[in-house]
Coordinates of C-alpha atoms and ligand atoms in Angstrom, one line a residue:
Chain A
R7 CA 23.9 -7.7 -20.9
A8 CA 22.9 -6.9 -17.4
R9 CA 21.2 -3.9 -18.7
S10 CA 19.0 -5.9 -21.3
R11 CA 18.2 -8.4 -18.7
G12 CA 17.2 -5.7 -16.2
R13 CA 14.9 -4.3 -19.0
R14 CA 13.4 -7.6 -19.8
C15 CA 12.7 -8.1 -16.1
S16 CA 11.0 -4.8 -16.0
V17 CA 8.8 -6.0 -18.9
T18 CA 7.9 -9.3 -17.3
G19 CA 7.6 -8.0 -13.7
T20 CA 5.1 -5.4 -14.7
P21 CA 1.9 -7.5 -14.6
L22 CA 2.8 -8.8 -11.1
L23 CA 3.6 -5.2 -10.0
L24 CA 0.1 -4.1 -11.4
C25 CA -1.7 -6.9 -9.5
C26 CA 0.1 -5.9 -6.2
Y27 CA -1.0 -2.3 -7.0
L28 CA -4.7 -3.3 -7.7
A29 CA -4.8 -5.4 -4.6
Y30 CA -3.4 -2.6 -2.6
L31 CA -6.1 -0.3 -4.0
A32 CA -8.7 -2.9 -3.3
L33 CA -7.6 -3.2 0.4
G34 CA -7.7 0.6 0.7
T35 CA -11.1 0.8 -1.0
S36 CA -12.7 -1.8 1.4
V37 CA -11.1 -0.3 4.5
F38 CA -12.1 3.3 3.8
Q39 CA -15.5 2.1 2.9
A40 CA -16.0 0.2 6.0
L41 CA -14.7 2.9 8.3
E42 CA -16.3 5.9 6.6
S43 CA -19.6 4.7 5.2
S44 CA -21.0 3.9 8.7
A45 CA -19.9 7.1 10.1
A46 CA -21.3 9.0 7.2
R47 CA -24.6 7.1 7.6
D48 CA -24.8 8.1 11.1
S49 CA -24.0 11.7 10.6
K50 CA -26.3 11.8 7.7
E51 CA -29.2 10.3 9.7
G52 CA -28.1 12.8 12.5
S53 CA -28.1 15.7 10.1
K54 CA -31.4 14.6 8.6
S55 CA -33.3 14.4 11.8
D56 CA -31.5 17.1 13.9
N57 CA -29.8 19.7 11.7
W58 CA -32.6 19.7 8.9
T59 CA -35.1 20.7 11.3
S60 CA -33.0 23.2 13.0
L61 CA -32.2 24.7 9.5
L62 CA -35.9 24.6 8.6
N63 CA -36.7 26.4 11.8
Y64 CA -34.7 29.4 11.2
T65 CA -35.7 29.8 7.5
C66 CA -39.2 30.0 5.9
L67 CA -38.5 27.4 3.3
D68 CA -39.8 24.0 2.6
R69 CA -37.3 21.1 2.4
Q70 CA -36.9 21.2 -1.5
A71 CA -36.2 25.0 -1.4
L72 CA -33.7 24.8 1.2
D73 CA -32.0 21.9 -0.6
R74 CA -31.7 24.2 -3.6
L75 CA -30.4 27.0 -1.4
I76 CA -27.8 24.8 0.1
R77 CA -26.7 23.4 -3.2
D78 CA -26.6 26.9 -4.5
I79 CA -24.5 28.2 -1.7
I80 CA -22.0 25.2 -1.9
Q81 CA -21.7 25.8 -5.7
R82 CA -21.0 29.5 -5.1
Y83 CA -18.5 28.5 -2.3
K84 CA -16.7 25.9 -4.5
S85 CA -16.5 28.3 -7.5
G86 CA -14.8 30.9 -5.3
V87 CA -17.4 33.5 -4.9
I88 CA -16.9 34.3 -1.3
F89 CA -19.9 35.3 0.5
L90 CA -18.5 35.4 4.0
S91 CA -17.8 39.0 5.1
N92 CA -14.7 38.1 7.2
T93 CA -12.1 35.7 5.7
T94 CA -8.4 35.8 6.6
S95 CA -5.8 37.2 4.1
M96 CA -4.7 33.6 3.4
G97 CA -8.2 32.8 2.1
R98 CA -8.3 35.8 -0.4
W99 CA -6.1 36.7 -3.3
E100 CA -4.0 39.1 -1.4
L101 CA -0.2 38.9 -0.7
A102 CA -0.3 36.1 1.7
G103 CA -3.1 34.2 -0.1
S104 CA -1.4 34.4 -3.4
F105 CA 2.1 33.4 -1.9
F106 CA 0.6 30.4 -0.2
F107 CA -1.3 29.5 -3.3
S108 CA 2.1 29.7 -5.4
I109 CA 3.8 27.4 -2.7
S110 CA 0.9 24.9 -2.6
T111 CA 0.9 24.8 -6.5
I112 CA 4.7 24.2 -7.1
T113 CA 5.0 21.7 -4.2
T114 CA 2.0 20.0 -5.8
I115 CA 0.2 20.0 -2.5
G116 CA -2.8 21.9 -4.1
Y117 CA -5.1 22.4 -1.1
G118 CA -7.6 24.0 -3.3
N119 CA -9.0 26.4 -0.7
L120 CA -8.1 29.0 -3.2
S121 CA -8.2 28.1 -7.0
P122 CA -7.8 30.3 -10.0
Q123 CA -11.2 31.2 -11.5
T124 CA -10.2 33.3 -14.5
M125 CA -8.9 31.6 -17.6
G126 CA -5.9 33.8 -17.8
A127 CA -4.9 32.9 -14.3
R128 CA -5.5 29.2 -15.0
L129 CA -3.3 29.3 -18.1
F130 CA -0.4 30.9 -16.1
C131 CA -1.0 28.4 -13.5
I132 CA -0.3 25.6 -15.9
F133 CA 2.9 27.3 -17.2
F134 CA 3.9 28.3 -13.6
A135 CA 3.6 24.8 -12.5
L136 CA 5.4 23.3 -15.5
L137 CA 8.6 25.1 -14.6
G138 CA 7.9 25.4 -11.0
I139 CA 7.4 21.8 -10.1
P140 CA 10.7 20.8 -11.5
L141 CA 12.4 23.8 -9.7
N142 CA 10.8 22.7 -6.4
L143 CA 12.0 19.1 -6.9
V144 CA 15.6 20.4 -7.7
L145 CA 15.6 22.6 -4.5
L146 CA 14.2 19.6 -2.5
N147 CA 16.7 17.3 -4.0
R148 CA 19.5 19.8 -2.9
L149 CA 18.1 20.2 0.5
G150 CA 17.9 16.6 1.0
R151 CA 21.4 16.0 -0.3
L152 CA 22.5 18.8 2.2
M153 CA 20.9 17.1 5.2
L154 CA 22.4 13.8 4.2
F155 CA 25.8 15.4 3.8
W156 CA 25.7 16.8 7.2
V157 CA 24.5 13.5 8.7
Q158 CA 27.4 11.7 7.0
R159 CA 29.8 14.3 8.1
W160 CA 28.6 14.0 11.8
A161 CA 28.8 10.2 11.3
L162 CA 32.3 10.4 10.2
W163 CA 33.2 12.6 13.1
L164 CA 31.4 10.3 15.5
G165 CA 33.2 7.4 14.0
G166 CA 36.5 9.0 14.5
A167 CA 35.8 9.7 18.1
Q168 CA 34.3 6.3 18.8
K169 CA 36.7 4.3 16.5
N170 CA 33.8 2.3 15.0
Q171 CA 32.6 3.6 11.8
A172 CA 29.6 1.1 11.0
R173 CA 28.2 1.7 14.6
A174 CA 28.6 5.5 14.1
R175 CA 26.8 5.5 10.8
W176 CA 24.0 3.5 12.3
Y177 CA 23.9 5.8 15.3
A178 CA 23.7 9.0 12.9
G179 CA 21.1 7.4 10.6
S180 CA 18.8 6.5 13.4
F181 CA 19.3 10.0 15.0
A182 CA 18.4 11.7 11.7
L183 CA 15.4 9.6 11.3
F184 CA 14.1 10.2 14.8
S185 CA 15.1 13.9 15.0
G186 CA 13.3 14.4 11.6
L187 CA 10.2 12.5 12.9
L188 CA 10.2 14.8 15.9
L189 CA 10.9 18.0 14.0
F190 CA 8.5 17.4 11.2
F191 CA 5.8 15.3 12.6
L192 CA 5.7 15.2 16.4
L193 CA 6.3 18.8 17.4
P194 CA 4.4 20.8 14.8
P195 CA 1.0 19.5 15.9
I196 CA 1.7 21.2 19.3
L197 CA 2.1 24.6 17.4
F198 CA -1.0 24.0 15.2
S199 CA -3.0 23.0 18.2
S200 CA -2.1 26.5 19.9
M201 CA -2.4 28.6 16.7
E202 CA -5.3 26.8 14.9
G203 CA -7.1 25.2 17.8
W204 CA -6.7 21.7 16.2
S205 CA -6.4 18.6 18.4
Y206 CA -3.0 16.9 18.3
E207 CA -4.3 14.0 16.1
E208 CA -5.8 16.6 13.6
G209 CA -2.4 18.4 13.5
F210 CA -0.6 15.2 12.9
Y211 CA -3.0 14.2 10.2
Y212 CA -2.6 17.7 8.7
S213 CA 1.3 17.4 8.8
F214 CA 1.3 14.1 7.1
I215 CA -1.2 15.0 4.4
T216 CA 0.8 18.2 3.8
L217 CA 4.2 16.8 3.7
S218 CA 3.3 13.8 1.5
T219 CA 1.9 16.6 -0.9
V220 CA -1.6 14.8 -0.9
G221 CA -3.2 18.1 0.4
F222 CA -6.9 17.2 0.6
G223 CA -7.5 20.7 1.8
D224 CA -9.8 19.6 4.8
Y225 CA -7.3 21.3 7.1
V226 CA -5.5 24.3 5.9
I227 CA -3.4 26.7 8.3
G228 CA -4.4 30.4 8.6
M229 CA -8.0 30.1 7.5
D230 CA -9.8 30.8 10.7
P231 CA -11.1 34.3 10.6
G232 CA -11.6 34.3 14.4
R233 CA -7.9 33.9 14.9
R234 CA -4.8 36.3 14.6
Y235 CA -2.0 34.6 12.8
P236 CA 1.6 36.3 13.3
V237 CA 3.8 36.6 10.3
W238 CA 6.5 34.4 11.7
Y239 CA 4.0 31.5 12.0
K240 CA 3.3 31.6 8.3
N241 CA 7.0 31.8 7.4
L242 CA 7.9 28.9 9.9
V243 CA 5.1 26.8 8.2
S244 CA 6.5 27.5 4.8
M245 CA 10.1 26.5 6.0
W246 CA 8.6 23.5 7.6
I247 CA 6.9 22.5 4.3
L248 CA 10.2 22.8 2.4
F249 CA 12.5 21.0 4.9
G250 CA 9.8 18.5 5.8
M251 CA 9.1 17.5 2.2
A252 CA 12.8 17.2 1.6
W253 CA 13.2 14.8 4.7
L254 CA 10.1 12.9 3.6
A255 CA 11.3 12.5 0.1
L256 CA 14.5 10.9 1.4
I257 CA 12.3 8.5 3.6
I258 CA 10.1 7.6 0.4
N259 CA 13.2 7.1 -1.7
L260 CA 14.4 4.7 1.0
V261 CA 11.0 2.8 0.8
I262 CA 11.2 2.8 -3.0
S263 CA 14.6 1.3 -3.1
L264 CA 13.4 -1.4 -0.6
L265 CA 10.4 -2.1 -2.8
E266 CA 12.4 -2.2 -6.0
S267 CA 15.0 -4.5 -4.6
S268 CA 12.5 -6.9 -3.0
I269 CA 12.2 -10.1 -4.9
V270 CA 8.4 -10.1 -4.9
L271 CA 8.0 -7.1 -7.3
C272 CA 10.5 -8.5 -9.9
P273 CA 10.7 -12.3 -10.5
C274 CA 14.4 -12.4 -11.4
S275 CA 17.1 -14.6 -9.9
R276 CA 18.9 -13.3 -6.7
R277 CA 22.2 -13.4 -8.5
N278 CA 20.9 -11.0 -11.1
P279 CA 19.1 -8.2 -9.2
C280 CA 16.7 -6.2 -11.4
R281 CA 18.3 -2.8 -11.7
T282 CA 18.6 -1.2 -15.0
Chain B
R14 CA 37.7 14.2 -5.5
A15 CA 35.1 14.9 -8.1
R16 CA 32.5 13.7 -5.7
S17 CA 33.5 16.0 -2.9
R18 CA 33.7 18.8 -5.4
G19 CA 30.2 18.1 -6.3
R20 CA 29.2 18.2 -2.8
R21 CA 30.9 21.4 -2.1
C22 CA 29.1 22.9 -5.2
S23 CA 25.9 21.6 -3.8
V24 CA 26.6 23.6 -0.6
T25 CA 27.7 26.8 -2.2
G26 CA 25.1 26.7 -5.0
T27 CA 22.1 26.3 -2.6
P28 CA 21.7 30.0 -1.6
L29 CA 21.6 30.9 -5.3
L30 CA 19.0 28.4 -6.0
L31 CA 17.0 29.4 -2.9
C32 CA 17.1 32.9 -4.4
C33 CA 15.8 31.7 -7.7
Y34 CA 13.1 29.8 -6.0
L35 CA 12.0 32.7 -3.9
A36 CA 12.1 35.1 -7.1
Y37 CA 10.0 32.5 -8.9
L38 CA 7.4 32.5 -6.0
A39 CA 7.3 36.1 -6.0
L40 CA 6.6 36.2 -9.7
G41 CA 3.8 33.7 -9.2
T42 CA 2.4 35.7 -6.2
S43 CA 2.3 39.0 -8.1
V44 CA 0.8 37.5 -11.2
F45 CA -1.8 35.5 -9.4
Q46 CA -2.8 38.5 -7.3
A47 CA -3.0 40.8 -10.3
L48 CA -5.1 38.3 -12.4
E49 CA -7.4 37.0 -9.7
S50 CA -7.9 39.8 -7.1
S51 CA -9.7 42.2 -9.5
A52 CA -11.9 39.2 -10.8
A53 CA -12.6 38.3 -7.1
R54 CA -13.5 41.9 -6.3
D55 CA -15.8 42.2 -9.4
S56 CA -17.6 38.8 -8.5
K57 CA -17.8 39.9 -4.8
E58 CA -19.3 43.1 -5.7
G59 CA -21.6 41.3 -8.0
S60 CA -22.5 38.8 -5.4
K61 CA -23.0 41.5 -2.7
S62 CA -25.4 43.5 -4.8
D63 CA -27.1 40.8 -6.9
N64 CA -26.9 37.5 -5.1
W65 CA -27.2 38.8 -1.6
T66 CA -30.5 40.3 -2.3
S67 CA -31.6 37.3 -4.3
L68 CA -30.8 35.1 -1.2
L69 CA -32.3 37.6 1.2
N70 CA -35.5 37.4 -0.9
Y71 CA -36.1 33.8 -0.5
T72 CA -35.3 33.5 3.1
C73 CA -36.9 35.5 6.0
L74 CA -33.5 36.3 7.4
D75 CA -31.5 39.4 8.0
R76 CA -27.9 39.7 6.5
Q77 CA -26.2 38.7 9.7
A78 CA -28.3 35.6 10.2
L79 CA -27.9 34.7 6.7
D80 CA -24.2 35.0 6.9
R81 CA -24.2 32.8 9.9
L82 CA -26.4 30.3 8.1
I83 CA -24.0 30.2 5.1
R84 CA -21.0 29.8 7.2
D85 CA -22.8 26.9 9.1
I86 CA -23.6 25.2 5.8
I87 CA -20.1 25.7 4.4
Q88 CA -18.6 24.3 7.7
R89 CA -20.9 21.2 7.5
Y90 CA -20.1 20.8 3.8
K91 CA -16.5 20.9 4.5
S92 CA -16.6 18.5 7.3
G93 CA -18.4 16.0 5.1
V94 CA -21.8 16.0 6.5
I95 CA -23.6 15.7 3.3
F96 CA -26.9 17.7 3.2
L97 CA -27.6 17.2 -0.6
S98 CA -30.1 14.5 -1.1
N99 CA -28.7 13.3 -4.4
T100 CA -24.9 13.0 -4.9
T101 CA -23.1 10.5 -7.2
S102 CA -21.6 7.3 -6.0
M103 CA -18.2 9.0 -6.6
G104 CA -19.2 11.5 -4.0
R105 CA -20.0 9.1 -1.2
W106 CA -18.1 6.5 0.6
E107 CA -19.3 3.8 -1.6
L108 CA -17.3 1.4 -3.8
A109 CA -16.7 3.9 -6.6
G110 CA -16.0 6.7 -4.2
S111 CA -13.7 4.9 -1.9
F112 CA -11.8 3.5 -5.0
F113 CA -11.3 6.9 -6.4
F114 CA -10.4 8.2 -3.0
S115 CA -7.8 5.5 -2.7
I116 CA -6.3 6.4 -6.1
S117 CA -6.4 10.0 -5.4
T118 CA -4.5 9.3 -2.2
I119 CA -1.6 7.1 -3.3
T120 CA -1.0 9.2 -6.5
T121 CA -0.9 12.2 -4.1
I122 CA -3.4 14.0 -6.2
G123 CA -5.7 14.4 -3.3
Y124 CA -8.7 16.2 -4.7
G125 CA -10.3 16.4 -1.3
N126 CA -13.9 16.1 -2.6
L127 CA -14.0 13.2 -0.1
S128 CA -11.7 13.2 3.0
P129 CA -12.0 11.0 6.0
Q130 CA -13.7 12.1 9.0
T131 CA -13.2 9.4 11.6
M132 CA -9.9 9.2 13.3
G133 CA -9.6 5.5 12.4
A134 CA -9.8 6.2 8.8
R135 CA -7.3 9.1 9.0
L136 CA -4.8 6.9 10.8
F137 CA -5.4 4.2 8.2
C138 CA -5.1 6.9 5.5
I139 CA -1.6 7.7 6.8
F140 CA -0.2 4.2 6.9
F141 CA -2.1 3.6 3.5
A142 CA -0.2 6.4 2.0
L143 CA 3.2 5.7 3.6
L144 CA 3.4 2.4 1.7
G145 CA 1.0 3.3 -1.2
I146 CA 2.9 6.4 -2.5
P147 CA 6.2 4.6 -2.9
L148 CA 4.4 1.6 -4.5
N149 CA 2.7 4.0 -6.9
L150 CA 6.0 5.7 -7.7
V151 CA 7.5 2.4 -8.4
L152 CA 4.7 1.4 -10.7
L153 CA 5.0 4.8 -12.5
N154 CA 8.7 4.4 -12.8
R155 CA 8.1 1.0 -14.5
L156 CA 5.4 2.3 -16.7
G157 CA 7.7 5.1 -17.8
R158 CA 10.7 2.8 -18.3
L159 CA 8.3 0.5 -20.5
M160 CA 7.2 3.4 -22.4
L161 CA 11.0 4.5 -23.1
F162 CA 11.9 1.0 -23.9
W163 CA 9.2 0.8 -26.6
V164 CA 10.1 4.2 -28.0
Q165 CA 13.7 3.3 -28.1
R166 CA 12.9 -0.1 -29.7
W167 CA 11.0 1.7 -32.3
A168 CA 13.7 4.2 -32.8
L169 CA 16.1 1.3 -33.3
W170 CA 13.9 -0.3 -35.9
L171 CA 13.4 3.1 -37.7
G172 CA 17.1 3.8 -37.6
G173 CA 17.8 0.3 -39.2
A174 CA 15.3 1.2 -42.0
Q175 CA 16.4 4.8 -42.5
K176 CA 20.1 4.0 -42.0
N177 CA 20.5 7.1 -39.8
Q178 CA 20.4 6.3 -36.0
A179 CA 20.6 10.0 -34.7
R180 CA 17.8 11.1 -36.9
A181 CA 15.7 8.1 -36.1
R182 CA 16.1 8.8 -32.3
W183 CA 15.2 12.4 -32.8
Y184 CA 12.1 11.4 -34.9
A185 CA 10.9 8.8 -32.1
G186 CA 11.6 11.2 -29.4
S187 CA 9.6 14.1 -30.9
F188 CA 6.9 11.5 -32.0
A189 CA 6.7 10.2 -28.3
L190 CA 6.4 13.8 -27.0
F191 CA 3.7 14.8 -29.2
S192 CA 1.7 11.6 -29.1
G193 CA 1.9 11.9 -25.4
L194 CA 0.7 15.5 -25.5
L195 CA -2.1 14.4 -27.9
L196 CA -3.1 11.4 -25.8
F197 CA -2.9 12.8 -22.4
F198 CA -3.7 16.5 -22.8
L199 CA -5.3 17.3 -26.1
L200 CA -7.8 14.6 -26.6
P201 CA -9.1 14.0 -23.0
P202 CA -10.8 17.5 -22.8
I203 CA -13.0 16.3 -25.5
L204 CA -14.2 13.3 -23.7
F205 CA -14.6 15.5 -20.5
S206 CA -16.5 18.0 -22.3
S207 CA -19.1 15.3 -23.5
M208 CA -19.2 13.5 -20.2
E209 CA -19.0 16.4 -17.6
G210 CA -20.2 19.3 -19.7
W211 CA -16.9 21.2 -19.2
S212 CA -15.5 23.7 -21.8
Y213 CA -12.3 22.4 -23.7
E214 CA -10.3 24.9 -21.6
E215 CA -11.7 23.6 -18.3
G216 CA -11.0 20.1 -19.4
F217 CA -7.4 21.0 -20.3
Y218 CA -7.0 22.7 -17.0
Y219 CA -8.4 19.7 -15.1
S220 CA -6.0 17.3 -17.1
F221 CA -2.9 19.4 -16.1
I222 CA -3.9 19.9 -12.6
T223 CA -4.6 16.2 -12.3
L224 CA -1.6 14.7 -14.0
S225 CA 0.7 17.1 -12.3
T226 CA -0.8 15.6 -9.1
V227 CA -1.7 19.2 -7.8
G228 CA -5.3 18.2 -7.7
F229 CA -7.1 21.5 -6.4
G230 CA -10.4 19.7 -6.5
D231 CA -12.2 22.6 -8.1
Y232 CA -12.9 20.2 -11.0
V233 CA -13.4 16.5 -10.3
I234 CA -14.9 13.9 -12.6
G235 CA -17.9 11.9 -11.9
M236 CA -19.4 14.6 -9.4
D237 CA -22.5 15.9 -11.3
P238 CA -25.6 14.2 -9.9
G239 CA -27.5 15.3 -13.1
R240 CA -25.3 13.0 -15.3
R241 CA -25.0 9.2 -15.9
Y242 CA -21.4 8.1 -15.8
P243 CA -20.7 4.7 -17.5
V244 CA -18.2 2.3 -15.9
W245 CA -15.9 2.4 -18.9
Y246 CA -15.5 6.1 -18.4
K247 CA -14.4 5.9 -14.8
N248 CA -11.9 3.0 -15.6
L249 CA -10.6 5.0 -18.7
V250 CA -10.0 7.9 -16.5
S251 CA -8.1 5.8 -14.1
M252 CA -5.9 4.4 -16.8
W253 CA -5.4 7.9 -18.1
I254 CA -4.2 9.1 -14.7
L255 CA -1.7 6.3 -14.3
F256 CA 0.0 6.4 -17.8
G257 CA -0.4 10.2 -18.0
M258 CA 1.4 10.6 -14.7
A259 CA 4.1 8.2 -15.9
W260 CA 4.7 10.2 -19.2
L261 CA 4.4 13.6 -17.3
A262 CA 7.0 12.3 -14.8
L263 CA 9.3 11.5 -17.7
I264 CA 8.8 15.0 -19.0
I265 CA 9.4 16.6 -15.6
N266 CA 12.6 14.5 -15.2
L267 CA 13.8 16.0 -18.6
V268 CA 13.2 19.4 -17.1
I269 CA 14.9 18.6 -13.9
S270 CA 18.0 17.3 -15.7
L271 CA 18.0 20.5 -17.9
L272 CA 17.7 22.6 -14.7
E273 CA 20.4 20.8 -12.7
S274 CA 22.8 20.8 -15.6
S275 CA 22.3 24.5 -16.2
I276 CA 25.3 26.5 -15.0
V277 CA 23.1 29.3 -13.4
L278 CA 22.0 27.1 -10.5
C279 CA 25.4 25.8 -9.7
P280 CA 28.3 28.2 -10.0
C281 CA 31.0 25.7 -10.8
S282 CA 33.3 25.7 -13.6
R283 CA 32.2 24.3 -16.9
R284 CA 34.9 21.8 -16.9
N285 CA 33.7 20.4 -13.5
P286 CA 29.9 19.8 -13.9
C287 CA 28.1 19.7 -10.6
R288 CA 26.9 16.1 -10.5
T289 CA 27.4 14.1 -7.4
Ligands
LIG7 K1 -1.8 17.1 -4.3
LIG8 K1 -4.7 18.4 -3.4

């Protein structure tokens, strides 16, 4: 009976959840619009007055022809026809680039700095992702469980030493949280700033956008043709992506269980928590 | 004791799983490299001989200066300084663009056709995603459960009519699978081809890359400034993303449970299945 109640709750609570979702989207929309549109307007004004003339100066084109040229170049850039004479191996369909593309596909990060152009590669990409995404989730699940297992084991050992299980578990949990935060979010930007020349804030933003699998592709490692990237760096970043995603998945699962157990999202009685 | 066995299994099975993962990545790497590098070489050759000269013709620059100009333009394009005089409202930080950006962030699709440029917006983006991604997962979970609930109810009704529960469940399951496939993958490309001018294959590729939340950003709806996009189209696509992701999450969960229960990935005995 508890099961059918939980199901009924999931039916009646959905409109409320949908309202929360839409309100949250509206909040995001307005804040992003407010923060970015003025900056975009400024830079657009700047580019119109300053950069346009500088570009017009070193070509022999009028504004309209230059506009067409720029659109043409961007179109070709987006469709993967690479004009630039020197790109890194990460930016081409070589071993490093293809490997990084495969990782970015099955982790669903999808930076999009490389994307398949031929129909065959696109079709293969679909089948590759269809099996690869679940495989990646299984591996992340396994890694997350392993990390939890070691933390719990350590908590048990600590509890035996301190003769206080609850406090030991609390210690171990917060230690795991903060060491993860340090290892996956606070230290990597230092590495990125030395290898990529990004600022600390940019590296932090890149770390979050990558590990949350959003992957806008505005920052991608290993793409600056003016820099040398050692092999250990690329491998370390791959390991960081894997373990960081597993850690962040644990955190996101924690937030999900907090959200789902919250009374706001499911108007059931307290005595009858809404879990199917 | 079963639990500790499951854990031990998850410890011993992990290297094997990791090997499968790496082998799968190696497969992807080699196939993508084989399929794309020759096509890229062809188009590069083509662009070098054909397009370079055409570009050189309508500017008064030598090759090196043009290379610098192109690099400059691409850099500015990537950093969001929009040169083009006409973009759609989806491509700017207006209401439609900000809303679509918010959706693409919390669903972790992250097309990257728009990405925040100011540090304030980036910081907000992190916090927005940190709560928004779990909220989105909760909603998808709820929608998926609702869809399952209706399918099961239908199966029950069908079983009552046909007096064969197992066959009715099988019918309902395969009907749900194929109607989802039709509704979320086979029909949308027709809409996209009429609204965006993509071919059917391109629309199908876009559908999969979007609903799997990979989101390379090589194809994004509503970005062609030469077309008029009605409001119902954008809303319909938003609904499609939401329900399609919920449906695909159900399918991916099915593949995960098949993968995790397979003996290959966890070398335990058959009598002791590896579930913690
Ligand atoms: K993504
Ligand atoms: K992406």
